[in-house]
Coordinates of C-alpha atoms in Angstrom, one line a residue:
M381 CA 18.2 -5.2 19.3
T382 CA 18.2 -8.5 17.6
D383 CA 17.2 -9.3 14.0
E384 CA 14.0 -11.0 15.2
H385 CA 12.8 -7.5 16.1
A386 CA 13.0 -6.2 12.5
N387 CA 10.8 -5.8 9.4
G388 CA 7.1 -5.8 9.5
T389 CA 4.1 -7.4 11.1
G390 CA 4.5 -11.2 11.0
D391 CA 3.8 -12.8 14.3
G392 CA 6.5 -15.5 14.0
S393 CA 3.9 -18.2 14.8
G394 CA 4.9 -20.5 11.9
T395 CA 1.3 -20.7 10.8
E396 CA 0.4 -21.1 7.1
P397 CA 0.7 -17.8 5.2
D398 CA -2.6 -16.2 4.1
A399 CA -3.7 -16.0 0.5
G400 CA -1.8 -12.8 -0.1
T401 CA 1.6 -14.3 0.7
V402 CA 4.0 -15.7 -1.9
D403 CA 7.0 -17.9 -1.2
G404 CA 10.4 -16.2 -1.4
A405 CA 11.4 -18.6 -4.1
E406 CA 8.9 -16.9 -6.4
V407 CA 10.7 -13.6 -6.2
D408 CA 14.3 -14.8 -5.7
E409 CA 16.8 -13.2 -8.2
T410 CA 14.1 -11.1 -9.7
T411 CA 14.3 -7.3 -10.4
V412 CA 11.4 -5.2 -9.3
D413 CA 10.6 -1.5 -9.2
V414 CA 10.1 -1.2 -5.4
V415 CA 10.9 -3.3 -2.4
V416 CA 9.2 -2.3 0.9
V417 CA 10.7 -3.6 4.1
G418 CA 8.0 -4.0 6.7
G419 CA 4.4 -4.9 6.2
G420 CA 2.7 -2.9 9.0
P421 CA 0.4 0.0 8.3
A422 CA 3.1 2.3 7.0
G423 CA 4.7 -0.4 4.7
S424 CA 1.5 -1.9 3.5
S425 CA 0.1 1.6 2.7
A426 CA 3.2 2.5 0.7
T427 CA 2.9 -0.9 -1.1
V428 CA -0.7 -0.3 -2.1
F429 CA 0.1 3.2 -3.5
A430 CA 3.2 2.1 -5.4
A431 CA 1.4 -1.0 -6.8
R432 CA -1.6 1.0 -7.9
Y433 CA 0.6 3.3 -9.8
G434 CA 1.8 0.3 -11.8
L435 CA 5.2 -0.3 -10.1
E436 CA 6.1 -3.9 -9.6
T437 CA 6.3 -4.1 -5.8
V438 CA 7.4 -6.7 -3.3
V439 CA 6.9 -6.2 0.5
F440 CA 8.8 -8.3 3.0
D441 CA 6.7 -8.8 6.0
R442 CA 8.1 -10.7 9.0
G443 CA 9.4 -9.7 12.4
N444 CA 8.3 -8.0 15.5
S445 CA 5.3 -5.8 15.2
A446 CA 4.1 -2.8 17.2
L447 CA 0.5 -3.3 16.2
R448 CA 0.5 -7.0 17.4
R449 CA 0.9 -5.6 20.9
C450 CA -2.4 -3.8 20.6
A451 CA -5.2 -5.6 22.3
Y452 CA -7.9 -4.1 20.1
L453 CA -7.7 -1.3 17.5
E454 CA -10.3 1.4 18.2
N455 CA -9.1 4.6 16.6
Y456 CA -8.6 3.5 12.9
L457 CA -10.8 5.5 10.7
G458 CA -13.6 3.5 9.1
F459 CA -14.2 1.1 11.9
P460 CA -16.7 2.9 14.2
G461 CA -16.8 0.0 16.7
G462 CA -13.1 -0.8 16.3
V463 CA -11.6 -3.8 14.7
D464 CA -9.8 -7.0 15.8
V465 CA -6.1 -6.7 15.1
D466 CA -5.9 -10.0 13.3
V467 CA -8.9 -9.1 11.2
F468 CA -7.3 -5.8 10.4
H469 CA -4.1 -7.5 9.3
D470 CA -6.1 -9.9 7.1
L471 CA -7.8 -6.9 5.4
V472 CA -4.5 -5.2 4.9
H473 CA -2.9 -8.3 3.4
A474 CA -5.8 -8.8 1.1
H475 CA -5.6 -5.2 -0.1
V476 CA -1.9 -5.6 -0.9
A477 CA -2.7 -8.7 -2.9
E478 CA -5.6 -7.2 -4.7
M479 CA -3.3 -4.4 -6.0
G480 CA -1.0 -6.9 -7.5
A481 CA 1.9 -6.5 -5.1
R482 CA 3.7 -9.6 -3.7
R483 CA 4.0 -10.1 0.1
V484 CA 6.8 -12.3 1.3
E485 CA 7.1 -13.6 4.8
E486 CA 10.8 -13.4 5.1
L487 CA 13.1 -11.2 7.2
V488 CA 15.3 -8.8 5.4
D489 CA 18.8 -8.6 6.9
A490 CA 20.6 -6.5 4.4
V491 CA 20.0 -3.8 1.8
E492 CA 23.1 -3.1 -0.3
R493 CA 23.8 -0.4 -2.8
L494 CA 24.7 -1.6 -6.3
G495 CA 27.9 -0.1 -7.7
R496 CA 26.8 2.3 -10.4
S497 CA 27.9 5.8 -11.3
E498 CA 25.7 8.8 -10.6
D499 CA 25.2 9.3 -14.3
D500 CA 23.4 5.9 -14.5
Q501 CA 20.9 6.6 -11.8
A502 CA 18.0 8.2 -13.8
V503 CA 14.8 6.2 -13.4
D504 CA 12.0 6.6 -15.9
G505 CA 8.4 6.1 -14.9
A506 CA 6.8 2.8 -14.1
G507 CA 7.0 -0.7 -15.3
D508 CA 10.8 -1.0 -15.9
A509 CA 11.2 -3.8 -13.4
N510 CA 12.6 -6.4 -15.7
D511 CA 15.6 -4.3 -16.7
R512 CA 18.4 -5.1 -14.3
D513 CA 20.2 -1.9 -15.4
D514 CA 17.6 0.1 -13.5
A515 CA 18.3 -1.7 -10.2
R516 CA 20.0 0.4 -7.5
F517 CA 19.7 -2.0 -4.6
R518 CA 20.2 -5.6 -3.7
V519 CA 17.9 -6.8 -0.9
R520 CA 18.8 -10.0 1.0
T521 CA 16.8 -12.0 3.5
Q522 CA 17.8 -14.4 6.2
E523 CA 16.3 -17.2 4.2
G524 CA 18.6 -16.5 1.3
T525 CA 16.2 -14.7 -1.1
T526 CA 17.8 -11.9 -3.1
V527 CA 15.8 -9.3 -5.0
L528 CA 17.1 -6.3 -7.0
A529 CA 15.2 -3.1 -6.8
T530 CA 15.2 0.4 -8.2
D531 CA 13.8 1.9 -5.1
V532 CA 13.6 0.7 -1.5
V533 CA 11.1 1.9 1.2
A534 CA 12.2 1.3 4.7
A535 CA 9.1 0.7 6.8
A536 CA 10.2 -1.4 9.8
W537 CA 9.7 0.7 13.0
Y538 CA 11.6 -1.4 15.5
D539 CA 14.9 -2.0 13.8
G540 CA 16.9 -0.5 10.9
S541 CA 20.0 -2.7 11.2
Y542 CA 19.3 -4.1 7.8
L543 CA 20.3 -0.7 6.4
R544 CA 23.8 -0.8 7.8
P545 CA 25.4 -1.9 4.6
L546 CA 24.4 1.4 3.1
E547 CA 26.7 3.3 5.5
A548 CA 29.7 2.6 3.3
T549 CA 28.1 4.1 0.2
A550 CA 26.1 7.0 1.7
P551 CA 27.1 10.3 0.3
D552 CA 29.3 12.6 2.3
G553 CA 27.5 15.5 4.0
G554 CA 24.2 13.6 4.2
G555 CA 24.4 12.9 7.9
D556 CA 24.8 9.6 9.7
L557 CA 22.3 6.8 9.1
F558 CA 22.7 5.6 12.7
V559 CA 22.8 7.6 15.9
E560 CA 23.2 6.8 19.6
H561 CA 20.0 6.6 21.5
E562 CA 19.4 6.1 25.2
H563 CA 16.7 3.6 26.0
H564 CA 15.9 2.6 29.6
G565 CA 19.3 3.8 30.8
E566 CA 21.3 1.9 28.1
V567 CA 22.9 3.6 25.1
E568 CA 22.4 1.8 21.7
E569 CA 22.7 2.7 18.1
R570 CA 19.5 3.1 16.1
F571 CA 18.6 4.2 12.6
D572 CA 18.2 7.9 12.7
P573 CA 14.4 8.7 12.2
E574 CA 15.5 12.2 11.0
Y575 CA 17.8 10.8 8.2
A576 CA 14.9 11.2 5.8
D577 CA 13.2 14.5 5.0
D578 CA 9.5 15.2 5.5
G579 CA 8.7 13.4 2.3
G580 CA 10.6 10.3 3.2
R581 CA 13.5 11.1 0.8
T582 CA 17.0 10.4 1.9
P583 CA 20.5 11.5 0.7
I584 CA 20.8 8.0 -0.8
D585 CA 19.0 8.1 -4.2
G586 CA 16.2 5.6 -4.3
L587 CA 16.0 5.0 -0.5
Y588 CA 12.9 6.3 1.1
V589 CA 11.9 5.9 4.8
A590 CA 8.3 5.5 5.9
S591 CA 9.3 4.1 9.4
P592 CA 10.9 4.8 11.8
S593 CA 9.6 8.3 11.4
G594 CA 9.3 9.7 14.9
A595 CA 5.8 10.7 16.0
R596 CA 4.4 9.6 12.6
S597 CA 5.1 6.0 13.5
A598 CA 3.3 6.2 16.8
Q599 CA -0.3 5.3 15.8
A600 CA -1.6 2.9 13.1
V601 CA -3.7 5.4 11.2
V602 CA -0.9 8.0 11.3
A603 CA 1.6 5.5 10.2
A604 CA -0.6 4.4 7.3
G605 CA -1.0 8.0 6.2
N606 CA 2.8 8.5 6.3
G607 CA 3.4 5.4 4.3
A608 CA 1.1 6.7 1.6
H609 CA 2.8 10.1 1.8
V610 CA 6.3 8.6 1.3
A611 CA 5.0 6.4 -1.6
R612 CA 3.7 9.6 -3.3
S613 CA 7.2 11.1 -2.9
L614 CA 8.7 8.1 -4.7
I615 CA 6.1 8.3 -7.4
E616 CA 6.5 12.0 -7.9
D617 CA 10.3 11.5 -8.3
R618 CA 9.7 9.0 -11.0
R619 CA 7.2 11.4 -12.7
R620 CA 9.8 14.2 -12.6
A621 CA 12.3 11.8 -14.2
R622 CA 9.8 11.5 -17.0
G623 CA 9.8 15.2 -17.5
L624 CA 6.8 16.2 -15.5
S625 CA 7.2 19.3 -13.3
G626 CA 5.2 22.0 -11.5
E627 CA 1.7 21.0 -10.3
V628 CA 1.5 18.0 -12.7
A629 CA 4.4 16.2 -11.1
P630 CA 2.6 14.9 -8.0
E631 CA 0.3 11.9 -8.6
Y632 CA -3.3 12.0 -7.3
D633 CA -4.8 8.5 -7.1
W634 CA -8.4 9.6 -7.5
L635 CA -11.3 8.2 -9.5
R636 CA -13.4 10.9 -11.0
Q637 CA -17.2 11.0 -11.5
A638 CA -18.3 11.0 -15.1
S639 CA -19.9 14.4 -14.5
E640 CA -16.5 16.0 -14.1
F641 CA -15.9 15.4 -17.8
S642 CA -18.8 17.6 -19.0
G643 CA -18.9 21.0 -20.5
E644 CA -15.5 22.4 -21.5
W645 CA -13.8 19.6 -19.6
A646 CA -15.2 17.0 -22.0
D647 CA -12.8 18.5 -24.6
R648 CA -9.3 17.1 -24.4
D649 CA -8.0 20.4 -25.8
R650 CA -9.1 22.0 -22.6
W651 CA -7.1 19.5 -20.6
R652 CA -4.1 20.1 -22.8
E653 CA -4.4 23.8 -22.2
W654 CA -4.6 23.2 -18.4
F655 CA -1.6 20.9 -18.5
E656 CA 0.6 23.5 -20.2
N657 CA -0.5 26.1 -17.7
E658 CA 0.3 23.9 -14.7
L659 CA 3.6 22.4 -16.0
G660 CA 6.6 24.1 -14.4
D661 CA 9.1 26.2 -16.3
D662 CA 12.0 24.2 -15.1
H663 CA 11.7 21.4 -17.7
D664 CA 14.0 20.9 -20.6
L665 CA 11.6 19.1 -23.0
D666 CA 11.6 19.8 -26.7
D667 CA 8.3 20.4 -28.5
D668 CA 7.8 16.7 -29.4
E669 CA 8.6 15.4 -26.0
L670 CA 6.3 18.0 -24.4
A671 CA 3.4 17.0 -26.8
D672 CA 3.8 13.3 -26.0
L673 CA 4.0 13.9 -22.3
R674 CA 0.9 16.2 -22.4
D675 CA -1.1 13.7 -24.4
D676 CA -0.2 10.9 -22.1
Y677 CA -1.2 12.9 -19.1
V678 CA -4.6 13.8 -20.6
E679 CA -5.3 10.2 -21.6
E680 CA -4.4 9.1 -18.1
A681 CA -6.8 11.7 -16.7
F682 CA -9.7 10.4 -18.9
E683 CA -8.9 6.8 -17.7
T684 CA -9.9 7.8 -14.2
R685 CA -13.4 8.5 -15.3
V686 CA -16.0 6.1 -13.9
D687 CA -19.7 6.1 -14.7
D688 CA -22.5 5.2 -12.2
A689 CA -22.7 1.6 -13.4
T690 CA -19.0 1.1 -12.8
V691 CA -19.3 2.6 -9.4
D692 CA -22.1 0.2 -8.5
E693 CA -20.1 -2.7 -9.8
R694 CA -17.0 -1.8 -7.8
A695 CA -19.1 -1.2 -4.7
E696 CA -20.5 -4.7 -5.0
R697 CA -17.1 -6.1 -5.6
G698 CA -15.7 -4.2 -2.6
L699 CA -18.4 -5.6 -0.3
A700 CA -17.8 -9.1 -1.5
A701 CA -14.0 -8.7 -0.9
F702 CA -14.6 -7.4 2.6
V703 CA -17.0 -10.3 3.5
D704 CA -14.7 -12.8 1.9
V705 CA -11.8 -11.7 4.1
V706 CA -13.7 -11.2 7.3
G707 CA -16.0 -14.2 6.8
L708 CA -19.8 -14.0 6.5
E709 CA -20.2 -16.4 9.4
R710 CA -18.1 -14.2 11.7
I711 CA -20.1 -11.1 10.7
T712 CA -23.5 -12.8 11.3
D713 CA -22.3 -14.3 14.6
A714 CA -21.3 -10.8 15.7
V715 CA -24.4 -8.8 14.8
G716 CA -27.0 -11.4 13.6
A717 CA -28.0 -12.2 10.0
E718 CA -31.1 -10.0 10.3
A719 CA -29.0 -7.0 11.2
V720 CA -26.7 -7.6 8.2
V721 CA -29.7 -7.8 5.9
D722 CA -31.3 -4.7 7.4
A723 CA -28.1 -2.7 7.2
V724 CA -27.0 -3.7 3.7
G725 CA -30.0 -5.1 2.0
A726 CA -30.8 -8.7 1.3
E727 CA -30.3 -8.3 -2.5
A728 CA -26.9 -6.6 -2.0
V729 CA -25.7 -9.3 0.4
V730 CA -26.8 -12.1 -2.0
D731 CA -25.3 -10.4 -5.0
A732 CA -22.0 -9.9 -3.2
V733 CA -21.4 -13.3 -1.7
G734 CA -24.0 -15.6 -3.2
A735 CA -27.2 -17.2 -1.8
D736 CA -25.4 -20.4 -0.7
A737 CA -22.9 -18.5 1.3
V738 CA -25.7 -16.6 3.1
L739 CA -27.6 -19.8 3.9
D740 CA -24.4 -21.5 5.1
A741 CA -23.7 -18.6 7.4
V742 CA -27.1 -18.2 8.9
D743 CA -28.4 -20.6 11.5
D744 CA -31.3 -22.8 10.3
E745 CA -33.4 -21.9 13.3
A746 CA -32.9 -18.2 12.6
I747 CA -34.1 -18.8 9.0
R748 CA -37.2 -20.6 10.3
E749 CA -37.9 -17.8 12.8
R750 CA -37.6 -15.1 10.1
A751 CA -39.8 -17.1 7.8
A752 CA -42.5 -17.4 10.5
V753 CA -42.4 -13.7 11.1
D754 CA -42.7 -13.0 7.4
D755 CA -45.7 -15.4 7.2
A756 CA -47.4 -13.7 10.1
I757 CA -46.9 -10.2 8.5
T758 CA -48.4 -11.5 5.2
E759 CA -51.4 -13.0 7.0
A760 CA -52.1 -9.8 8.9
S761 CA -51.9 -7.7 5.8
D762 CA -54.4 -10.0 4.0

């Protein structure tokens, strides 16, 4: 399989990149926490989860795409009438950008292991991207961009040939990265989808695999879930490196209602007690380290608290972001301006996108017809 069949969801059309795309020159020779190779549902989902945790993340997104072969996406949760594949990609790319990750439309052709001793491989938490000493991998693209990364998430379903440089440095006893596979009567070597465990971890420290992943790569919604699952494994490993263990090692990306911080749970001491009960016995923290880690955990928990006003604000912002990506004119063309107003509420639509945008999107004749109906109703009521 050729290099053109690797890495992500780009359509190779040569069109202008969307607003969520950055030029490779902007990331060249930088050091980041995470590089994701492949920007399909699995890779983009992994990118969102890693970036939301505070990890500096770059996703390389160009190459052949399984999802581009889909005529229309009808079984992705949250779209009861289905969704156009191009619109779906636009929404995914906007989500990646909103989380602060950088999406680069370049084709990765090599991931190389940096020569460091096993004693130097510990990785501590998030936000260490500017320290080259933390980098474990060098990622190269066909265009000549080079990025150093602490962790790499492989998420290109069709081709894993960019991982071949890792064969020379793979640990003994971890199995082969590439296996022979018969396809339409021809035998070829492919990246082994079973090289990673169920959490996406591999024998190579810092390398995670979200795709190819057997049946978990076969449908867009399943692939997205697997990408999130693998990113959570990566995050958990970083948290364990900080000293977290037991039930507090996994990260739960979850905003809590303010009501959950009432009664005994309004008291930070109650959270501290809970933390010590849930922390595993396999840590080697001294008392001061344990206290610092516990207090950090409790403060992070309280930072997930959102009140009703914040929820309303974020709901409005979320609606505005959706309309901005899809386009209000496209929405009104599909269902009619009146249907949009009836479903969402006129005030919510105007608050989200602005009165001018609404007027621009709605046909003048439709406005006159609606005004005439309103006048008739007013006269009848009088």
